[in-house]
Amino acid sequence: DRRVVGVSFLVSFLGVYVAVCVAEQLRQSLIDDRQVHGYKAKISRSKKHIIFLATVGLALGGVAVWGMHYFSLLSLVLTDPSSGEGVQYQSSIPVQVLSFFMICITSTVGLTIASHDDMFSRSRASIVDEFMRGAEDVDSFNTHKVSTRSILFTIMTKKLDRIILGGLVGAAGIVSMFFFSMQGIVFPGHVALNVGMSILGAVLCAISTIFEYWILFRLLSIFPEKEWLRFAVAASGMFSCTIPNYLALGYAKFNVGS
Protein backbone atom coordinates (compact mmCIF):
# COMPACT_ATOMS: atom_id res chain seq x y z
CA ASP A 1 0.00 0.00 0.00
CA ARG A 2 1.78 3.13 -1.23
CA ARG A 3 -0.18 5.42 1.07
CA VAL A 4 1.07 3.57 4.13
CA VAL A 5 4.60 3.64 2.70
CA GLY A 6 4.28 7.42 2.35
CA VAL A 7 3.16 7.67 5.98
CA SER A 8 6.21 5.62 7.05
CA PHE A 9 8.53 8.11 5.30
CA LEU A 10 6.74 11.03 6.97
CA VAL A 11 6.97 9.40 10.42
CA SER A 12 10.68 8.82 9.90
CA PHE A 13 11.33 12.40 8.76
CA LEU A 14 9.39 13.95 11.65
CA GLY A 15 11.02 11.64 14.19
CA VAL A 16 14.52 12.66 13.10
CA TYR A 17 13.55 16.34 13.03
CA VAL A 18 12.29 16.16 16.62
CA ALA A 19 15.52 14.40 17.59
CA VAL A 20 17.52 17.28 16.05
CA CYS A 21 15.56 19.88 18.02
CA VAL A 22 16.12 18.05 21.31
CA ALA A 23 19.80 17.47 20.48
CA GLU A 24 20.21 21.21 20.10
CA GLN A 25 18.78 21.69 23.59
CA LEU A 26 21.42 19.24 24.83
CA ARG A 27 24.12 21.15 22.97
CA GLN A 28 23.07 24.49 24.46
CA SER A 29 23.02 22.96 27.94
CA LEU A 30 26.56 21.63 27.45
CA ILE A 31 27.74 25.01 26.15
CA ASP A 32 26.26 26.77 29.18
CA ASP A 33 28.05 24.37 31.53
CA ARG A 34 31.37 24.80 29.74
CA GLN A 35 31.05 28.57 29.85
CA VAL A 36 30.59 28.35 33.61
CA HIS A 37 33.42 25.90 34.27
CA GLY A 38 35.69 26.89 31.40
CA TYR A 39 36.28 25.17 28.06
CA LYS A 40 39.34 23.36 29.36
CA ALA A 41 37.35 21.71 32.15
CA LYS A 42 35.95 18.23 31.67
CA ILE A 43 32.19 18.40 32.03
CA SER A 44 30.49 15.32 33.45
CA ARG A 45 27.08 14.45 32.08
CA SER A 46 24.36 15.47 34.53
CA LYS A 47 20.93 13.94 34.94
CA LYS A 48 19.57 16.68 32.67
CA HIS A 49 22.02 15.75 29.91
CA ILE A 50 21.15 12.06 30.22
CA ILE A 51 17.43 12.85 29.92
CA PHE A 52 18.12 14.91 26.79
CA LEU A 53 20.12 12.05 25.25
CA ALA A 54 17.47 9.47 26.13
CA THR A 55 14.80 11.69 24.55
CA VAL A 56 16.86 12.05 21.37
CA GLY A 57 17.35 8.28 21.32
CA LEU A 58 13.62 7.72 21.76
CA ALA A 59 12.71 10.15 18.97
CA LEU A 60 15.36 8.79 16.60
CA GLY A 61 15.13 5.10 17.44
CA GLY A 62 11.60 4.67 18.70
CA VAL A 63 9.78 7.01 16.31
CA ALA A 64 11.96 7.49 13.23
CA VAL A 65 13.24 3.92 12.93
CA TRP A 66 10.81 1.63 14.74
CA GLY A 67 7.73 3.68 13.83
CA MET A 68 8.75 3.70 10.16
CA HIS A 69 9.33 -0.07 10.22
CA TYR A 70 5.97 -0.67 11.89
CA PHE A 71 4.14 1.20 9.12
CA SER A 72 6.19 -0.60 6.48
CA LEU A 73 4.93 -3.92 7.87
CA LEU A 74 1.37 -2.59 7.69
CA SER A 75 1.93 -1.82 4.00
CA LEU A 76 2.74 -5.47 3.20
CA VAL A 77 0.22 -7.29 1.04
CA LEU A 78 0.86 -11.03 0.71
CA THR A 79 -0.88 -13.21 -1.86
CA ASP A 80 -0.90 -16.93 -2.50
CA PRO A 81 0.58 -17.42 -6.01
CA SER A 82 -1.42 -20.59 -6.57
CA SER A 83 -4.84 -19.09 -5.82
CA GLY A 84 -4.21 -15.36 -6.07
CA GLU A 85 -5.94 -14.84 -2.73
CA GLY A 86 -4.63 -12.64 0.05
CA VAL A 87 -2.66 -14.27 2.86
CA GLN A 88 -3.12 -13.18 6.45
CA TYR A 89 0.00 -12.55 8.51
CA GLN A 90 0.72 -11.42 12.02
CA SER A 91 3.59 -9.72 13.77
CA SER A 92 4.82 -11.21 17.02
CA ILE A 93 4.22 -8.68 19.81
CA PRO A 94 7.14 -9.85 22.02
CA VAL A 95 9.55 -9.57 19.08
CA GLN A 96 8.32 -6.09 18.17
CA VAL A 97 8.53 -4.89 21.78
CA LEU A 98 12.07 -6.22 22.08
CA SER A 99 13.01 -4.62 18.76
CA PHE A 100 11.65 -1.28 20.04
CA PHE A 101 13.88 -1.33 23.12
CA MET A 102 16.79 -2.61 21.02
CA ILE A 103 16.72 0.32 18.63
CA CYS A 104 16.14 2.90 21.38
CA ILE A 105 19.16 1.63 23.34
CA THR A 106 21.51 1.34 20.36
CA SER A 107 20.45 4.75 19.04
CA THR A 108 21.10 6.32 22.44
CA VAL A 109 24.52 4.66 22.65
CA GLY A 110 25.49 5.87 19.17
CA LEU A 111 24.26 9.40 19.93
CA THR A 112 26.12 9.44 23.24
CA ILE A 113 29.39 8.52 21.53
CA ALA A 114 28.93 11.16 18.83
CA SER A 115 27.86 13.82 21.35
CA HIS A 116 31.33 13.62 22.93
CA ASP A 117 32.71 15.27 19.81
CA ASP A 118 34.54 18.26 21.29
CA MET A 119 33.03 20.81 18.92
CA PHE A 120 29.46 19.77 19.71
CA SER A 121 29.65 21.36 23.16
CA ARG A 122 31.28 24.59 21.99
CA SER A 123 29.90 27.81 20.63
CA ARG A 124 30.91 28.84 17.12
CA ALA A 125 33.13 31.62 18.48
CA SER A 126 35.04 29.24 20.77
CA ILE A 127 35.45 26.71 17.93
CA VAL A 128 37.08 29.30 15.68
CA ASP A 129 39.15 30.69 18.56
CA GLU A 130 40.40 27.22 19.49
CA PHE A 131 41.33 26.55 15.87
CA MET A 132 43.28 29.80 15.61
CA ARG A 133 45.15 29.20 18.87
CA GLY A 134 45.81 25.58 17.96
CA ALA A 135 47.55 26.35 14.69
CA GLU A 136 50.89 24.55 14.84
CA ASP A 137 52.83 27.04 12.75
CA VAL A 138 51.65 30.45 13.89
CA ASP A 139 54.15 32.34 11.71
CA SER A 140 52.93 30.72 8.50
CA PHE A 141 49.29 30.86 9.46
CA ASN A 142 48.39 34.17 7.85
CA THR A 143 44.66 34.82 7.85
CA HIS A 144 45.08 37.15 4.88
CA LYS A 145 46.40 34.28 2.78
CA VAL A 146 44.26 31.45 4.08
CA SER A 147 40.70 31.62 2.82
CA THR A 148 37.69 31.36 5.06
CA ARG A 149 36.63 28.25 3.15
CA SER A 150 39.93 26.55 3.98
CA ILE A 151 39.50 27.32 7.67
CA LEU A 152 35.92 26.05 7.69
CA PHE A 153 36.91 22.91 5.79
CA THR A 154 39.59 22.13 8.36
CA ILE A 155 37.17 22.68 11.25
CA MET A 156 34.46 20.55 9.64
CA THR A 157 36.77 17.60 8.97
CA LYS A 158 39.01 17.64 12.06
CA LYS A 159 38.90 14.63 14.42
CA LEU A 160 35.73 12.91 13.22
CA ASP A 161 36.45 9.60 14.98
CA ARG A 162 33.67 9.89 17.56
CA ILE A 163 31.11 10.97 14.98
CA ILE A 164 32.07 8.09 12.69
CA LEU A 165 32.00 5.54 15.53
CA GLY A 166 28.68 6.85 16.80
CA GLY A 167 27.24 6.70 13.29
CA LEU A 168 28.40 3.12 12.82
CA VAL A 169 26.82 2.09 16.13
CA GLY A 170 23.58 3.82 15.15
CA ALA A 171 23.54 2.16 11.73
CA ALA A 172 24.27 -1.25 13.27
CA GLY A 173 21.29 -0.75 15.56
CA ILE A 174 18.99 0.11 12.64
CA VAL A 175 20.03 -2.90 10.57
CA SER A 176 19.98 -5.30 13.54
CA MET A 177 16.54 -4.14 14.62
CA PHE A 178 15.16 -4.60 11.13
CA PHE A 179 16.39 -8.17 10.70
CA PHE A 180 15.37 -9.09 14.25
CA SER A 181 11.90 -7.63 13.70
CA MET A 182 11.55 -9.59 10.46
CA GLN A 183 11.76 -12.78 12.52
CA GLY A 184 8.48 -11.78 14.13
CA ILE A 185 6.44 -11.92 10.91
CA VAL A 186 4.20 -14.98 11.23
CA PHE A 187 2.47 -16.40 8.13
CA PRO A 188 2.06 -19.81 6.46
CA GLY A 189 5.44 -19.87 4.76
CA HIS A 190 8.89 -18.35 5.13
CA VAL A 191 10.81 -15.24 4.10
CA ALA A 192 13.92 -15.46 1.89
CA LEU A 193 15.89 -12.21 1.97
CA ASN A 194 18.09 -11.15 -0.93
CA VAL A 195 21.59 -11.20 0.57
CA GLY A 196 23.08 -8.75 -1.92
CA MET A 197 20.35 -6.15 -1.46
CA SER A 198 20.43 -6.60 2.31
CA ILE A 199 24.18 -5.92 2.39
CA LEU A 200 23.77 -2.94 0.07
CA GLY A 201 21.08 -1.54 2.35
CA ALA A 202 23.32 -1.96 5.39
CA VAL A 203 26.27 -0.20 3.69
CA LEU A 204 24.11 2.70 2.49
CA CYS A 205 22.59 2.96 5.96
CA ALA A 206 26.04 3.23 7.55
CA ILE A 207 27.19 5.93 5.11
CA SER A 208 23.98 7.91 5.48
CA THR A 209 23.95 7.66 9.29
CA ILE A 210 27.54 8.92 9.54
CA PHE A 211 26.61 11.81 7.23
CA GLU A 212 23.53 12.50 9.38
CA TYR A 213 25.61 12.57 12.58
CA TRP A 214 28.25 14.76 10.92
CA ILE A 215 25.67 17.42 10.08
CA LEU A 216 24.00 17.13 13.49
CA PHE A 217 27.09 17.15 15.70
CA ARG A 218 29.54 19.19 13.61
CA LEU A 219 27.89 21.42 10.97
CA LEU A 220 25.04 22.59 13.20
CA SER A 221 27.62 23.46 15.85
CA ILE A 222 29.23 25.85 13.38
CA PHE A 223 26.04 27.06 11.65
CA PRO A 224 23.27 26.77 14.28
CA GLU A 225 21.20 29.43 12.52
CA LYS A 226 20.86 27.41 9.29
CA GLU A 227 17.40 25.87 9.31
CA TRP A 228 18.06 24.00 6.06
CA LEU A 229 20.72 21.97 7.87
CA ARG A 230 18.06 20.65 10.26
CA PHE A 231 16.01 19.54 7.29
CA ALA A 232 19.16 17.99 5.80
CA VAL A 233 19.65 15.95 8.98
CA ALA A 234 16.00 14.87 8.88
CA ALA A 235 16.24 13.88 5.20
CA SER A 236 19.51 11.98 5.72
CA GLY A 237 18.08 10.27 8.81
CA MET A 238 14.95 9.31 6.89
CA PHE A 239 17.13 7.76 4.20
CA SER A 240 19.15 5.88 6.84
CA CYS A 241 15.97 4.45 8.36
CA THR A 242 14.14 3.54 5.17
CA ILE A 243 16.83 2.33 2.76
CA PRO A 244 17.77 -0.95 4.52
CA ASN A 245 14.12 -1.59 5.32
CA TYR A 246 12.65 -1.18 1.86
CA LEU A 247 15.61 -2.61 -0.06
CA ALA A 248 15.40 -5.82 1.94
CA LEU A 249 11.59 -5.97 1.93
CA GLY A 250 11.35 -5.03 -1.74
CA TYR A 251 13.65 -7.81 -2.87
CA ALA A 252 12.58 -10.41 -0.28
CA LYS A 253 10.64 -13.48 -1.36
CA PHE A 254 7.68 -14.38 0.81
CA ASN A 255 7.25 -18.05 0.00
CA VAL A 256 3.65 -18.78 0.95
CA GLY A 257 2.75 -22.35 1.85
CA SER A 258 6.33 -23.61 1.82
Coordinates of C-alpha atoms in Angstrom, one line a residue:
D1 CA 0.0 0.0 0.0
R2 CA 1.8 3.1 -1.2
R3 CA -0.2 5.4 1.1
V4 CA 1.1 3.6 4.1
V5 CA 4.6 3.6 2.7
G6 CA 4.3 7.4 2.4
V7 CA 3.2 7.7 6.0
S8 CA 6.2 5.6 7.0
F9 CA 8.5 8.1 5.3
L10 CA 6.7 11.0 7.0
V11 CA 7.0 9.4 10.4
S12 CA 10.7 8.8 9.9
F13 CA 11.3 12.4 8.8
L14 CA 9.4 13.9 11.7
G15 CA 11.0 11.6 14.2
V16 CA 14.5 12.7 13.1
Y17 CA 13.6 16.3 13.0
V18 CA 12.3 16.2 16.6
A19 CA 15.5 14.4 17.6
V20 CA 17.5 17.3 16.0
C21 CA 15.6 19.9 18.0
V22 CA 16.1 18.0 21.3
A23 CA 19.8 17.5 20.5
E24 CA 20.2 21.2 20.1
Q25 CA 18.8 21.7 23.6
L26 CA 21.4 19.2 24.8
R27 CA 24.1 21.2 23.0
Q28 CA 23.1 24.5 24.5
S29 CA 23.0 23.0 27.9
L30 CA 26.6 21.6 27.5
I31 CA 27.7 25.0 26.2
D32 CA 26.3 26.8 29.2
D33 CA 28.0 24.4 31.5
R34 CA 31.4 24.8 29.7
Q35 CA 31.0 28.6 29.9
V36 CA 30.6 28.4 33.6
H37 CA 33.4 25.9 34.3
G38 CA 35.7 26.9 31.4
Y39 CA 36.3 25.2 28.1
K40 CA 39.3 23.4 29.4
A41 CA 37.3 21.7 32.2
K42 CA 36.0 18.2 31.7
I43 CA 32.2 18.4 32.0
S44 CA 30.5 15.3 33.4
R45 CA 27.1 14.4 32.1
S46 CA 24.4 15.5 34.5
K47 CA 20.9 13.9 34.9
K48 CA 19.6 16.7 32.7
H49 CA 22.0 15.7 29.9
I50 CA 21.2 12.1 30.2
I51 CA 17.4 12.9 29.9
F52 CA 18.1 14.9 26.8
L53 CA 20.1 12.1 25.2
A54 CA 17.5 9.5 26.1
T55 CA 14.8 11.7 24.5
V56 CA 16.9 12.1 21.4
G57 CA 17.3 8.3 21.3
L58 CA 13.6 7.7 21.8
A59 CA 12.7 10.1 19.0
L60 CA 15.4 8.8 16.6
G61 CA 15.1 5.1 17.4
G62 CA 11.6 4.7 18.7
V63 CA 9.8 7.0 16.3
A64 CA 12.0 7.5 13.2
V65 CA 13.2 3.9 12.9
W66 CA 10.8 1.6 14.7
G67 CA 7.7 3.7 13.8
M68 CA 8.8 3.7 10.2
H69 CA 9.3 -0.1 10.2
Y70 CA 6.0 -0.7 11.9
F71 CA 4.1 1.2 9.1
S72 CA 6.2 -0.6 6.5
L73 CA 4.9 -3.9 7.9
L74 CA 1.4 -2.6 7.7
S75 CA 1.9 -1.8 4.0
L76 CA 2.7 -5.5 3.2
V77 CA 0.2 -7.3 1.0
L78 CA 0.9 -11.0 0.7
T79 CA -0.9 -13.2 -1.9
D80 CA -0.9 -16.9 -2.5
P81 CA 0.6 -17.4 -6.0
S82 CA -1.4 -20.6 -6.6
S83 CA -4.8 -19.1 -5.8
G84 CA -4.2 -15.4 -6.1
E85 CA -5.9 -14.8 -2.7
G86 CA -4.6 -12.6 0.1
V87 CA -2.7 -14.3 2.9
Q88 CA -3.1 -13.2 6.5
Y89 CA 0.0 -12.6 8.5
Q90 CA 0.7 -11.4 12.0
S91 CA 3.6 -9.7 13.8
S92 CA 4.8 -11.2 17.0
I93 CA 4.2 -8.7 19.8
P94 CA 7.1 -9.8 22.0
V95 CA 9.5 -9.6 19.1
Q96 CA 8.3 -6.1 18.2
V97 CA 8.5 -4.9 21.8
L98 CA 12.1 -6.2 22.1
S99 CA 13.0 -4.6 18.8
F100 CA 11.7 -1.3 20.0
F101 CA 13.9 -1.3 23.1
M102 CA 16.8 -2.6 21.0
I103 CA 16.7 0.3 18.6
C104 CA 16.1 2.9 21.4
I105 CA 19.2 1.6 23.3
T106 CA 21.5 1.3 20.4
S107 CA 20.5 4.8 19.0
T108 CA 21.1 6.3 22.4
V109 CA 24.5 4.7 22.6
G110 CA 25.5 5.9 19.2
L111 CA 24.3 9.4 19.9
T112 CA 26.1 9.4 23.2
I113 CA 29.4 8.5 21.5
A114 CA 28.9 11.2 18.8
S115 CA 27.9 13.8 21.3
H116 CA 31.3 13.6 22.9
D117 CA 32.7 15.3 19.8
D118 CA 34.5 18.3 21.3
M119 CA 33.0 20.8 18.9
F120 CA 29.5 19.8 19.7
S121 CA 29.6 21.4 23.2
R122 CA 31.3 24.6 22.0
S123 CA 29.9 27.8 20.6
R124 CA 30.9 28.8 17.1
A125 CA 33.1 31.6 18.5
S126 CA 35.0 29.2 20.8
I127 CA 35.4 26.7 17.9
V128 CA 37.1 29.3 15.7
D129 CA 39.1 30.7 18.6
E130 CA 40.4 27.2 19.5
F131 CA 41.3 26.6 15.9
M132 CA 43.3 29.8 15.6
R133 CA 45.2 29.2 18.9
G134 CA 45.8 25.6 18.0
A135 CA 47.6 26.4 14.7
E136 CA 50.9 24.6 14.8
D137 CA 52.8 27.0 12.7
V138 CA 51.7 30.5 13.9
D139 CA 54.2 32.3 11.7
S140 CA 52.9 30.7 8.5
F141 CA 49.3 30.9 9.5
N142 CA 48.4 34.2 7.8
T143 CA 44.7 34.8 7.9
H144 CA 45.1 37.1 4.9
K145 CA 46.4 34.3 2.8
V146 CA 44.3 31.4 4.1
S147 CA 40.7 31.6 2.8
T148 CA 37.7 31.4 5.1
R149 CA 36.6 28.2 3.2
S150 CA 39.9 26.5 4.0
I151 CA 39.5 27.3 7.7
L152 CA 35.9 26.0 7.7
F153 CA 36.9 22.9 5.8
T154 CA 39.6 22.1 8.4
I155 CA 37.2 22.7 11.2
M156 CA 34.5 20.6 9.6
T157 CA 36.8 17.6 9.0
K158 CA 39.0 17.6 12.1
K159 CA 38.9 14.6 14.4
L160 CA 35.7 12.9 13.2
D161 CA 36.5 9.6 15.0
R162 CA 33.7 9.9 17.6
I163 CA 31.1 11.0 15.0
I164 CA 32.1 8.1 12.7
L165 CA 32.0 5.5 15.5
G166 CA 28.7 6.9 16.8
G167 CA 27.2 6.7 13.3
L168 CA 28.4 3.1 12.8
V169 CA 26.8 2.1 16.1
G170 CA 23.6 3.8 15.2
A171 CA 23.5 2.2 11.7
A172 CA 24.3 -1.3 13.3
G173 CA 21.3 -0.7 15.6
I174 CA 19.0 0.1 12.6
V175 CA 20.0 -2.9 10.6
S176 CA 20.0 -5.3 13.5
M177 CA 16.5 -4.1 14.6
F178 CA 15.2 -4.6 11.1
F179 CA 16.4 -8.2 10.7
F180 CA 15.4 -9.1 14.3
S181 CA 11.9 -7.6 13.7
M182 CA 11.5 -9.6 10.5
Q183 CA 11.8 -12.8 12.5
G184 CA 8.5 -11.8 14.1
I185 CA 6.4 -11.9 10.9
V186 CA 4.2 -15.0 11.2
F187 CA 2.5 -16.4 8.1
P188 CA 2.1 -19.8 6.5
G189 CA 5.4 -19.9 4.8
H190 CA 8.9 -18.4 5.1
V191 CA 10.8 -15.2 4.1
A192 CA 13.9 -15.5 1.9
L193 CA 15.9 -12.2 2.0
N194 CA 18.1 -11.2 -0.9
V195 CA 21.6 -11.2 0.6
G196 CA 23.1 -8.7 -1.9
M197 CA 20.4 -6.1 -1.5
S198 CA 20.4 -6.6 2.3
I199 CA 24.2 -5.9 2.4
L200 CA 23.8 -2.9 0.1
G201 CA 21.1 -1.5 2.3
A202 CA 23.3 -2.0 5.4
V203 CA 26.3 -0.2 3.7
L204 CA 24.1 2.7 2.5
C205 CA 22.6 3.0 6.0
A206 CA 26.0 3.2 7.5
I207 CA 27.2 5.9 5.1
S208 CA 24.0 7.9 5.5
T209 CA 24.0 7.7 9.3
I210 CA 27.5 8.9 9.5
F211 CA 26.6 11.8 7.2
E212 CA 23.5 12.5 9.4
Y213 CA 25.6 12.6 12.6
W214 CA 28.3 14.8 10.9
I215 CA 25.7 17.4 10.1
L216 CA 24.0 17.1 13.5
F217 CA 27.1 17.1 15.7
R218 CA 29.5 19.2 13.6
L219 CA 27.9 21.4 11.0
L220 CA 25.0 22.6 13.2
S221 CA 27.6 23.5 15.9
I222 CA 29.2 25.9 13.4
F223 CA 26.0 27.1 11.7
P224 CA 23.3 26.8 14.3
E225 CA 21.2 29.4 12.5
K226 CA 20.9 27.4 9.3
E227 CA 17.4 25.9 9.3
W228 CA 18.1 24.0 6.1
L229 CA 20.7 22.0 7.9
R230 CA 18.1 20.6 10.3
F231 CA 16.0 19.5 7.3
A232 CA 19.2 18.0 5.8
V233 CA 19.7 15.9 9.0
A234 CA 16.0 14.9 8.9
A235 CA 16.2 13.9 5.2
S236 CA 19.5 12.0 5.7
G237 CA 18.1 10.3 8.8
M238 CA 14.9 9.3 6.9
F239 CA 17.1 7.8 4.2
S240 CA 19.2 5.9 6.8
C241 CA 16.0 4.5 8.4
T242 CA 14.1 3.5 5.2
I243 CA 16.8 2.3 2.8
P244 CA 17.8 -1.0 4.5
N245 CA 14.1 -1.6 5.3
Y246 CA 12.7 -1.2 1.9
L247 CA 15.6 -2.6 -0.1
A248 CA 15.4 -5.8 1.9
L249 CA 11.6 -6.0 1.9
G250 CA 11.3 -5.0 -1.7
Y251 CA 13.7 -7.8 -2.9
A252 CA 12.6 -10.4 -0.3
K253 CA 10.6 -13.5 -1.4
F254 CA 7.7 -14.4 0.8
N255 CA 7.3 -18.1 0.0
V256 CA 3.6 -18.8 0.9
G257 CA 2.8 -22.4 1.8
S258 CA 6.3 -23.6 1.8

